[in-house]
Coordinates of C-alpha atoms in Angstrom, one line a residue:
Chain A
M1 CA 15.8 -4.1 124.0
T2 CA 17.3 -6.9 125.9
E3 CA 20.8 -8.7 125.5
K4 CA 19.1 -11.5 123.8
R5 CA 17.1 -10.0 121.8
N6 CA 19.5 -7.5 120.9
K7 CA 22.1 -10.3 119.9
T8 CA 18.9 -11.9 117.4
H9 CA 18.5 -8.4 116.0
M10 CA 22.1 -8.3 115.0
E11 CA 22.0 -11.8 113.9
D12 CA 19.2 -11.3 111.7
V13 CA 21.3 -7.6 110.4
I14 CA 24.2 -9.7 110.0
I15 CA 22.3 -12.7 108.1
N16 CA 20.5 -9.8 105.9
A17 CA 24.0 -8.1 105.1
V18 CA 25.0 -11.5 103.6
Q19 CA 22.7 -12.0 101.4
N20 CA 22.0 -8.9 100.3
G21 CA 25.1 -7.0 100.2
P22 CA 26.6 -6.0 96.7
E23 CA 28.6 -7.9 94.4
V24 CA 31.0 -6.5 91.3
D25 CA 29.6 -7.6 87.7
P26 CA 32.4 -9.4 86.7
P27 CA 34.4 -7.9 83.4
A28 CA 32.1 -7.9 80.2
D29 CA 34.2 -9.8 78.0
L30 CA 35.0 -12.7 80.8
T31 CA 32.6 -15.6 79.1
C32 CA 34.5 -15.1 75.9
R33 CA 38.1 -15.1 77.9
I34 CA 37.3 -18.3 79.4
M35 CA 35.3 -20.3 75.8
G36 CA 38.1 -18.9 74.1
R37 CA 40.8 -20.9 76.5
L38 CA 39.2 -24.4 76.0
H39 CA 39.9 -26.6 73.7
P40 CA 37.3 -29.2 72.4
K41 CA 38.3 -32.9 73.5
R42 CA 36.7 -36.0 72.1
P43 CA 35.4 -37.8 74.7
S44 CA 37.0 -41.4 75.5
L45 CA 35.3 -44.7 75.2
W46 CA 35.0 -44.8 78.8
I47 CA 32.7 -41.3 79.5
R48 CA 30.7 -42.1 76.5
L49 CA 30.2 -45.4 78.4
R50 CA 29.2 -43.6 81.5
M51 CA 27.5 -41.6 79.4
W52 CA 25.3 -43.9 77.7
F53 CA 24.5 -45.6 81.1
L54 CA 23.5 -41.8 83.1
R55 CA 21.1 -40.9 80.1
P56 CA 17.8 -39.8 80.7
W57 CA 15.5 -42.6 79.4
V58 CA 12.2 -41.3 78.1
V59 CA 9.1 -43.6 78.1
T60 CA 6.5 -42.7 75.7
V61 CA 3.1 -45.0 76.3
R62 CA 0.5 -44.5 73.5
P63 CA -3.2 -46.2 73.9
V64 CA -2.7 -47.4 70.0
T65 CA 0.5 -49.1 70.9
A66 CA 0.0 -49.4 74.6
I67 CA -3.5 -52.0 74.6
P68 CA -1.9 -54.4 72.0
A69 CA 1.3 -54.2 74.4
M70 CA -0.5 -55.6 77.1
T71 CA -2.3 -57.7 75.6
L72 CA 0.3 -59.6 74.2
A73 CA 1.9 -59.2 77.8
V74 CA -0.5 -61.0 79.5
A75 CA 0.2 -64.1 76.1
L76 CA 3.5 -64.0 77.3
L77 CA 3.1 -64.4 81.0
A78 CA 0.0 -66.9 80.6
L79 CA 2.7 -68.5 78.5
G80 CA 5.5 -68.6 80.8
F81 CA 2.9 -69.8 83.6
V82 CA 2.0 -72.8 81.6
A83 CA 5.8 -73.6 80.7
V84 CA 6.4 -73.1 83.9
R85 CA 4.7 -75.9 84.8
E86 CA 6.0 -78.0 82.7
P87 CA 8.6 -80.4 83.5
V88 CA 12.3 -78.7 83.4
E89 CA 14.5 -81.1 81.8
K90 CA 17.8 -79.0 81.4
G91 CA 17.3 -76.5 83.5
A92 CA 18.9 -72.8 83.1
P93 CA 20.7 -72.7 79.8
E94 CA 23.7 -74.2 79.6
L95 CA 27.0 -72.0 80.1
A96 CA 29.4 -72.0 77.4
S97 CA 33.3 -71.6 78.2
V98 CA 35.0 -68.9 77.0
R99 CA 38.6 -67.5 76.6
F100 CA 39.2 -64.4 76.2
V101 CA 42.8 -63.6 75.2
L102 CA 44.9 -60.6 74.8
H103 CA 48.6 -60.9 73.7
D104 CA 51.0 -59.0 75.3
A105 CA 54.1 -60.0 74.8
G106 CA 56.0 -57.9 77.2
M107 CA 53.8 -57.5 79.4
H108 CA 53.7 -54.0 79.2
A109 CA 50.1 -53.6 80.8
R110 CA 49.9 -53.7 84.6
N111 CA 46.4 -55.2 84.6
V112 CA 43.4 -56.4 82.4
S113 CA 39.5 -57.0 82.7
V114 CA 37.2 -57.8 80.0
V115 CA 34.2 -55.8 80.6
G116 CA 31.2 -56.6 79.0
S117 CA 27.7 -56.4 78.4
F118 CA 27.6 -60.0 80.8
N119 CA 29.3 -58.5 83.2
H120 CA 27.6 -54.9 83.0
W121 CA 30.9 -53.5 82.4
R122 CA 32.7 -53.7 85.1
A123 CA 36.0 -54.5 85.1
E124 CA 36.3 -55.9 89.2
R125 CA 34.5 -59.0 87.8
S126 CA 36.4 -60.3 84.9
V127 CA 39.8 -59.8 85.6
M128 CA 42.5 -60.9 83.2
W129 CA 45.4 -63.4 84.4
Y130 CA 48.8 -62.8 83.0
S131 CA 49.8 -66.1 81.1
P132 CA 53.8 -66.2 81.1
K133 CA 53.6 -68.7 78.6
A134 CA 51.5 -67.9 76.2
K135 CA 52.6 -63.6 77.0
A136 CA 49.4 -62.9 76.9
W137 CA 46.1 -62.2 79.7
I138 CA 43.4 -64.7 79.9
L139 CA 40.2 -65.3 80.7
E140 CA 38.2 -67.9 80.9
A141 CA 34.1 -67.5 81.3
Q142 CA 31.2 -68.6 81.8
L143 CA 29.0 -67.3 79.1
P144 CA 24.7 -67.6 78.5
P145 CA 24.3 -69.2 74.5
G146 CA 24.0 -65.8 72.5
D147 CA 25.9 -62.6 71.4
H148 CA 28.2 -60.6 74.2
E149 CA 29.7 -57.0 73.0
Y150 CA 33.2 -56.9 75.1
L151 CA 36.2 -55.1 75.6
F152 CA 39.2 -55.1 76.9
L153 CA 40.1 -52.5 80.1
V154 CA 43.8 -52.4 80.2
N155 CA 45.2 -50.3 83.3
G156 CA 41.6 -49.7 84.5
T157 CA 41.6 -46.6 81.7
Q158 CA 42.1 -47.5 78.0
F159 CA 40.0 -49.2 76.0
V160 CA 40.8 -51.9 74.0
P161 CA 39.1 -54.0 71.3
D162 CA 39.6 -57.3 70.8
P163 CA 42.2 -57.3 67.7
N164 CA 40.9 -61.5 67.2
A165 CA 37.4 -60.6 67.3
P166 CA 35.6 -61.2 63.7
M167 CA 32.9 -59.0 64.7
T168 CA 32.6 -55.7 66.1
S169 CA 29.5 -53.6 66.2
D170 CA 29.0 -50.3 66.9
D171 CA 28.5 -48.6 70.2
G172 CA 26.5 -46.0 69.2
F173 CA 29.5 -43.2 69.7
G174 CA 31.6 -43.8 66.9
H175 CA 33.1 -46.7 68.2
R176 CA 33.2 -50.2 67.9
N177 CA 32.4 -52.9 70.4
S178 CA 33.8 -56.4 69.9
I179 CA 31.8 -59.8 69.9
V180 CA 31.9 -63.2 71.4
F181 CA 29.0 -65.3 69.5
V182 CA 28.3 -68.1 72.5
N183 CA 26.0 -71.2 70.7
G184 CA 25.3 -73.2 73.4
T185 CA 27.2 -76.0 73.2
N186 CA 30.2 -75.3 75.8
E187 CA 32.2 -74.0 72.5
Q188 CA 32.2 -70.4 71.5
A189 CA 31.7 -69.5 68.1
L190 CA 34.1 -67.0 66.8
Chain B
M1 CA 14.7 -28.8 87.7
K2 CA 17.8 -26.8 87.6
D3 CA 20.1 -29.4 88.9
K4 CA 18.6 -31.8 85.9
R5 CA 19.3 -28.9 83.4
E6 CA 22.9 -28.6 84.5
A7 CA 22.9 -32.2 84.5
E8 CA 21.9 -32.4 81.1
I9 CA 24.3 -29.3 80.0
I10 CA 27.2 -31.4 81.3
R11 CA 26.6 -34.2 79.3
K12 CA 27.1 -32.5 76.3
I13 CA 30.1 -31.2 77.2
L14 CA 31.3 -34.7 78.6
L15 CA 30.2 -36.1 75.1
G16 CA 32.3 -33.0 73.2
D17 CA 30.3 -30.5 72.9
V18 CA 32.5 -27.2 74.3
Q19 CA 30.3 -24.4 73.9
A20 CA 27.4 -25.6 76.2
Y21 CA 30.0 -25.1 79.0
G22 CA 29.0 -21.2 78.1
V23 CA 25.7 -22.2 79.9
L24 CA 27.9 -22.6 83.5
V25 CA 29.7 -19.7 82.5
R26 CA 27.3 -17.6 82.1
E27 CA 25.5 -18.9 85.3
Y28 CA 28.5 -19.0 87.3
Q29 CA 31.1 -16.1 86.5
R30 CA 29.5 -13.3 89.1
P31 CA 29.9 -15.6 92.0
V32 CA 33.1 -17.1 90.7
Y33 CA 34.2 -13.5 90.2
N34 CA 33.1 -12.3 93.2
L35 CA 34.8 -14.9 95.4
M36 CA 38.4 -14.0 93.5
L37 CA 38.2 -10.2 94.2
R38 CA 37.1 -11.0 97.9
M39 CA 40.7 -13.3 97.7
T40 CA 42.9 -10.4 95.9
G41 CA 41.1 -7.8 95.7
D42 CA 42.4 -6.5 92.7
E43 CA 40.3 -6.7 89.5
D44 CA 42.7 -8.2 87.2
I45 CA 44.0 -10.9 89.3
A46 CA 40.6 -12.0 90.1
A47 CA 39.4 -11.4 86.7
D48 CA 42.7 -14.0 85.5
L49 CA 41.9 -16.7 88.4
A50 CA 37.8 -16.8 87.2
Q51 CA 39.3 -17.9 84.1
D52 CA 41.7 -20.2 85.9
A53 CA 39.3 -21.5 87.9
F54 CA 36.3 -21.9 84.9
V55 CA 39.2 -23.6 82.4
R56 CA 39.9 -25.8 85.3
A57 CA 36.7 -27.3 86.0
Y58 CA 35.9 -27.8 82.5
E59 CA 39.2 -30.5 82.1
R60 CA 38.2 -32.2 85.1
L61 CA 34.8 -32.2 84.6
A62 CA 35.0 -36.3 83.7
S63 CA 35.6 -36.3 87.4
F64 CA 32.3 -34.5 88.4
N65 CA 29.6 -36.9 90.3
Q66 CA 26.7 -35.2 88.6
R67 CA 24.5 -37.1 91.5
R68 CA 25.7 -33.8 92.7
R69 CA 25.4 -29.8 92.8
F70 CA 27.4 -28.6 90.3
F71 CA 28.0 -24.8 92.0
P72 CA 29.5 -26.0 95.5
W73 CA 31.6 -28.1 93.4
L74 CA 32.9 -25.3 91.1
Y75 CA 33.1 -23.0 94.2
T76 CA 35.8 -25.8 95.7
L77 CA 37.8 -25.3 92.7
A78 CA 37.3 -21.8 92.7
L79 CA 38.4 -21.4 96.2
N80 CA 41.8 -24.1 95.3
V81 CA 42.9 -21.8 92.8
A82 CA 42.6 -18.8 95.2
R83 CA 44.5 -20.3 97.1
D84 CA 47.1 -21.6 95.3
W85 CA 47.3 -18.2 94.0
G86 CA 47.9 -17.1 98.0
R87 CA 50.7 -19.5 98.3
R88 CA 52.2 -18.0 95.5
E89 CA 52.0 -14.2 96.7
G90 CA 53.3 -15.8 100.0
R91 CA 49.5 -13.6 101.1
D92 CA 47.0 -16.3 102.1
R93 CA 45.0 -13.8 103.8
H94 CA 44.3 -10.6 101.5
V95 CA 41.0 -8.7 103.1
F96 CA 39.1 -6.9 100.2
V97 CA 37.0 -4.1 102.1
E98 CA 34.0 -3.1 100.5
D99 CA 33.5 0.9 101.4
A100 CA 30.4 0.6 103.8
A101 CA 29.5 4.4 102.7
V102 CA 28.5 2.8 99.0
L103 CA 25.8 0.5 100.3
V104 CA 23.7 3.1 101.6
R105 CA 21.7 4.8 98.1
E106 CA 20.7 8.0 97.7
Q107 CA 17.5 7.1 97.9
D108 CA 17.4 5.4 101.3
R109 CA 17.8 8.1 103.3
L110 CA 14.2 9.6 102.4
D111 CA 13.2 6.4 104.6
E112 CA 11.6 6.6 108.7
P113 CA 14.8 6.5 111.2
K114 CA 14.6 3.5 112.0
A115 CA 15.2 1.6 108.4
V116 CA 17.8 3.6 107.5
N117 CA 19.2 2.8 110.6
D118 CA 18.8 -1.0 110.2
R119 CA 20.5 -0.6 106.4
I120 CA 23.3 1.5 107.9
D121 CA 23.9 -1.4 110.4
G122 CA 23.5 -3.6 107.7
A123 CA 26.5 -2.1 105.5
K124 CA 28.6 -1.8 108.6
A125 CA 27.8 -6.1 109.3
F126 CA 28.6 -6.5 105.3
A127 CA 31.9 -4.4 105.8
A128 CA 32.2 -6.1 108.6
V129 CA 31.9 -9.5 107.2
M130 CA 34.5 -9.0 104.0
D131 CA 36.9 -7.6 106.9
L132 CA 36.9 -11.3 108.7
D133 CA 39.7 -14.1 107.8
S134 CA 38.7 -15.7 104.5
K135 CA 37.7 -18.8 106.3
Y136 CA 35.0 -17.2 108.5
R137 CA 33.7 -15.1 105.9
E138 CA 33.5 -17.6 103.0
A139 CA 31.2 -19.7 105.9
L140 CA 28.5 -17.1 106.2
I141 CA 28.8 -16.4 102.4
L142 CA 28.2 -20.0 101.3
R143 CA 25.1 -20.4 103.9
Y144 CA 23.9 -17.4 103.6
R145 CA 24.3 -16.0 100.4
H146 CA 24.6 -19.6 98.2
D147 CA 22.1 -21.6 100.8
F148 CA 25.0 -24.1 101.2
S149 CA 23.2 -27.1 102.7
M150 CA 26.5 -27.8 106.0
Q151 CA 27.3 -30.8 103.8
E152 CA 28.3 -28.8 101.2
I153 CA 30.1 -25.7 103.4
A154 CA 31.8 -28.4 104.7
E155 CA 33.3 -30.3 101.5
T156 CA 34.4 -27.1 100.1
L157 CA 36.1 -25.6 102.8
G158 CA 37.3 -29.2 103.5
I159 CA 36.6 -29.5 107.1
G160 CA 33.9 -31.5 109.0
I161 CA 30.1 -30.4 109.5
S162 CA 31.1 -29.8 113.7
A163 CA 33.9 -26.8 112.2
A164 CA 31.6 -25.9 109.5
K165 CA 29.3 -25.2 112.4
M166 CA 31.6 -23.4 113.9
R167 CA 32.9 -21.1 111.6
L168 CA 29.8 -20.1 111.1
S169 CA 29.1 -19.5 114.4
R170 CA 32.3 -17.9 115.2
G171 CA 32.0 -16.2 112.0
L172 CA 28.6 -14.1 113.7
D173 CA 30.1 -13.7 116.8
M174 CA 32.8 -12.1 115.3
V175 CA 31.0 -9.8 113.8
R176 CA 28.3 -8.9 116.5
Q177 CA 31.2 -8.5 118.7
Q178 CA 32.4 -4.6 116.9
F179 CA 28.8 -3.7 117.7
D180 CA 28.4 -4.3 120.9
G181 CA 28.1 -1.5 122.7
G182 CA 28.1 0.5 119.7
T183 CA 25.0 2.0 118.2
N184 CA 22.4 -0.4 117.7
D185 CA 20.1 -0.4 120.6

């Protein structure tokens, strides 16, 4: 056997040995011992939000529902085409000015953001500023008409519903989101 | 498919289903326990450290990136648990050597001579791998036993990809050198 072949052969032997070398069985009660040390945790709102966004989506299409749905879709497309050809008077829907306020007299929070359906629940898009005069965290936002779910994110970790929001909605995980209604006349309807 | 199943299990755990974690424990307790055994050489300590690793993984599961494979993440965590133990005990390097003799099963002795020789070489090679410094040994085990990619090996061992390749190459070289001029020819 040449030196090169010998080297390759030995390498194969070593790799094969690593692949198939013996392993020791773990103690029979190891799983029980591990599981016995775990404490159930209530998932935070942030985790539940993440899981909601990451959850697998199942789309089922049945011919019975697909045919009417496609007919409707084509009709809507055609309608949209006609509508687009009409002269646009007002353009895009008017945005309304919405003021988010979280009172914090002692400025206990280091930073606060508004996260909601209107900013895809991304805190970096809606960072609030602290008003020493109002002793509150404040953000003015321009939102389209409709109802928007939101929460305050305090110090980047803690989700807090708006204490002044008159309406809340179930987030599907046992917690509630605050709701702001925007009526499209440059005023928020609370 | 396996990764998708694990992602669903992890999702359940994060939503509060602690019992779902048992599936992952049963799946990976063997490699984690054997890692601890290689690092400590003591079955009781290995069992305790394996427990610690799984408990720590459970506690930190929220930080796991679900686009990655779970096992490399778990292995990295387990390796850190073992290293912490090593530092506490003042022995960063402890070698656990399998008895090569037990690797040659009785029925193998009936095989043709060359095959027997190969297996003996394999047994010696395995013992030599187990005798390596842990940084070379774990690189070889991750690559050839657990099919980790170079990227995963690098991340698990906390080194660059070039260094990971170097460790594999150097590990193979060190084992091979033990047999140069030996019985293999």
